[in-house]
PDB file of C-alpha atoms in Angstrom:
ATOM      1  CA  UNK A   3      15.228   2.141  -3.583  1.00  0.00           C
ATOM      2  CA  UNK A   4      13.111   1.856  -6.084  1.00  0.00           C
ATOM      3  CA  UNK A   5      10.876   4.117  -7.808  1.00  0.00           C
ATOM      4  CA  UNK A   6       8.715   3.954 -10.722  1.00  0.00           C
ATOM      5  CA  UNK A   7       6.231   5.352 -12.895  1.00  0.00           C
ATOM      6  CA  UNK A   8       4.115   4.020 -15.489  1.00  0.00           C
ATOM      7  CA  UNK A   9       2.073   6.247 -18.199  1.00  0.00           C
ATOM      8  CA  UNK A  10      -0.441   4.685 -20.740  1.00  0.00           C
ATOM      9  CA  UNK A  11      -2.155   7.208 -22.934  1.00  0.00           C
ATOM     10  CA  UNK A  12      -4.991   4.623 -24.318  1.00  0.00           C
ATOM     11  CA  UNK A  13      -8.236   5.445 -26.264  1.00  0.00           C
ATOM     12  CA  UNK A  14      -9.970   3.550 -28.735  1.00  0.00           C
ATOM     13  CA  UNK A  15      -9.602   4.771 -31.889  1.00  0.00           C
ATOM     14  CA  UNK A  16     -12.215   4.702 -34.662  1.00  0.00           C
ATOM     15  CA  UNK A  17     -14.898   2.552 -32.400  1.00  0.00           C
ATOM     16  CA  UNK A  18     -18.453   3.598 -33.802  1.00  0.00           C
ATOM     17  CA  UNK A  19     -19.923   0.199 -33.237  1.00  0.00           C
ATOM     18  CA  UNK A  20     -19.189  -0.662 -30.026  1.00  0.00           C
ATOM     19  CA  UNK A  21     -21.686  -2.302 -27.992  1.00  0.00           C
ATOM     20  CA  UNK A  22     -22.635  -1.398 -24.034  1.00  0.00           C
ATOM     21  CA  UNK A  23     -22.769  -3.196 -21.501  1.00  0.00           C
ATOM     22  CA  UNK A  24     -26.804  -2.942 -21.834  1.00  0.00           C
ATOM     23  CA  UNK A  25     -26.370  -3.992 -25.381  1.00  0.00           C
ATOM     24  CA  UNK A  26     -26.921  -1.061 -27.147  1.00  0.00           C
ATOM     25  CA  UNK A  27     -24.622   0.279 -30.189  1.00  0.00           C
ATOM     26  CA  UNK A  28     -22.600   3.410 -29.403  1.00  0.00           C
ATOM     27  CA  UNK A  29     -19.799   5.349 -30.742  1.00  0.00           C
ATOM     28  CA  UNK A  30     -16.520   4.489 -28.374  1.00  0.00           C
ATOM     29  CA  UNK A  31     -14.222   6.794 -30.724  1.00  0.00           C
ATOM     30  CA  UNK A  32     -12.177   8.742 -28.367  1.00  0.00           C
ATOM     31  CA  UNK A  33     -13.157   6.783 -25.450  1.00  0.00           C
ATOM     32  CA  UNK A  34     -10.458   5.688 -22.875  1.00  0.00           C
ATOM     33  CA  UNK A  35      -9.637   1.876 -22.645  1.00  0.00           C
ATOM     34  CA  UNK A  36     -11.021   0.239 -19.800  1.00  0.00           C
ATOM     35  CA  UNK A  37      -8.711  -1.097 -17.078  1.00  0.00           C
ATOM     36  CA  UNK A  38      -6.200   1.520 -18.387  1.00  0.00           C
ATOM     37  CA  UNK A  39      -5.201   3.458 -15.884  1.00  0.00           C
ATOM     38  CA  UNK A  40      -3.576   6.977 -17.285  1.00  0.00           C
ATOM     39  CA  UNK A  41      -0.542   6.390 -14.217  1.00  0.00           C
ATOM     40  CA  UNK A  42       0.917   4.264 -12.194  1.00  0.00           C
ATOM     41  CA  UNK A  43       3.578   4.841  -9.360  1.00  0.00           C
ATOM     42  CA  UNK A  44       5.537   3.294  -7.263  1.00  0.00           C
ATOM     43  CA  UNK A  45       8.573   3.257  -3.982  1.00  0.00           C
ATOM     44  CA  UNK A  46      10.007   0.903  -2.087  1.00  0.00           C
ATOM     45  CA  UNK A  47      12.735   0.353   0.086  1.00  0.00           C
ATOM     46  CA  UNK A  48      15.259  -2.391   1.653  1.00  0.00           C
ATOM     47  CA  UNK A  49      16.671  -2.418   5.320  1.00  0.00           C
ATOM     48  CA  UNK A  50      19.421  -4.770   6.224  1.00  0.00           C
ATOM     49  CA  UNK A  51      20.199  -3.642   9.859  1.00  0.00           C
ATOM     50  CA  UNK A  52      22.808  -6.309  11.526  1.00  0.00           C
ATOM     51  CA  UNK A  53      22.000  -6.975  15.518  1.00  0.00           C
ATOM     52  CA  UNK A  54      23.362  -9.197  18.000  1.00  0.00           C
ATOM     53  CA  UNK A  55      26.051 -11.880  17.019  1.00  0.00           C
ATOM     54  CA  UNK A  56      25.133 -13.137  13.349  1.00  0.00           C
ATOM     55  CA  UNK A  57      21.587 -11.984  13.630  1.00  0.00           C
ATOM     56  CA  UNK A  58      20.410  -9.537  11.027  1.00  0.00           C
ATOM     57  CA  UNK A  59      17.179  -7.895  10.446  1.00  0.00           C
ATOM     58  CA  UNK A  60      15.678  -7.304   7.805  1.00  0.00           C
ATOM     59  CA  UNK A  61      12.887  -4.752   6.732  1.00  0.00           C
ATOM     60  CA  UNK A  62      11.077  -3.252   3.291  1.00  0.00           C
ATOM     61  CA  UNK A  63       8.560  -1.395   2.213  1.00  0.00           C
ATOM     62  CA  UNK A  64       6.376  -1.179  -0.946  1.00  0.00           C
ATOM     63  CA  UNK A  65       3.921   1.647  -2.230  1.00  0.00           C
ATOM     64  CA  UNK A  66       1.719   1.754  -5.154  1.00  0.00           C
ATOM     65  CA  UNK A  67      -0.445   4.068  -6.325  1.00  0.00           C
ATOM     66  CA  UNK A  68      -3.139   3.184  -9.484  1.00  0.00           C
ATOM     67  CA  UNK A  69      -4.978   5.681 -11.492  1.00  0.00           C
ATOM     68  CA  UNK A  70      -8.616   5.786 -11.743  1.00  0.00           C
ATOM     69  CA  UNK A  71      -9.831   3.525 -14.509  1.00  0.00           C
ATOM     70  CA  UNK A  72     -13.193   3.250 -16.294  1.00  0.00           C
ATOM     71  CA  UNK A  73     -14.702  -0.470 -16.374  1.00  0.00           C
ATOM     72  CA  UNK A  74     -16.564  -0.152 -19.515  1.00  0.00           C
ATOM     73  CA  UNK A  75     -16.059   1.415 -22.912  1.00  0.00           C
ATOM     74  CA  UNK A  76     -18.705   3.532 -22.716  1.00  0.00           C
ATOM     75  CA  UNK A  77     -16.451   5.685 -20.161  1.00  0.00           C
ATOM     76  CA  UNK A  78     -19.328   5.617 -17.421  1.00  0.00           C
ATOM     77  CA  UNK A  79     -18.514   7.948 -14.722  1.00  0.00           C
ATOM     78  CA  UNK A  80     -21.403   5.441 -12.206  1.00  0.00           C
ATOM     79  CA  UNK A  81     -18.448   2.288 -13.477  1.00  0.00           C
ATOM     80  CA  UNK A  82     -15.653   4.478 -12.826  1.00  0.00           C
ATOM     81  CA  UNK A  83     -13.133   2.870 -10.641  1.00  0.00           C
ATOM     82  CA  UNK A  84     -11.414   5.259  -8.218  1.00  0.00           C
ATOM     83  CA  UNK A  85      -8.060   5.808  -7.810  1.00  0.00           C
ATOM     84  CA  UNK A  86      -5.966   3.954  -5.260  1.00  0.00           C
ATOM     85  CA  UNK A  87      -2.951   3.080  -3.168  1.00  0.00           C
ATOM     86  CA  UNK A  88      -1.791   0.226  -1.209  1.00  0.00           C
ATOM     87  CA  UNK A  89       1.429  -0.453   1.525  1.00  0.00           C
ATOM     88  CA  UNK A  90       3.059  -3.244   1.809  1.00  0.00           C
ATOM     89  CA  UNK A  91       5.134  -3.304   4.983  1.00  0.00           C
TER      90      UNK A  91
END
């Protein structure tokens, strides 16, 4: 069994002359850093099963969750990347 948790508390410090995706200057001080989800979770399990004779069966499953994240320094809700889950079997 594998379990993992990641927390990122990232935001711009003093950033009064940020440039928006439209090319205008704005104050991004205190905004979250783009592409930096606040929380990530992961879990996984491996199962090794004896079968007939020398044969063995192996199964693995992994799940990952990634929190929402901003696309730009403006922290525009219109460009918010929603949280998502991934399940690998």
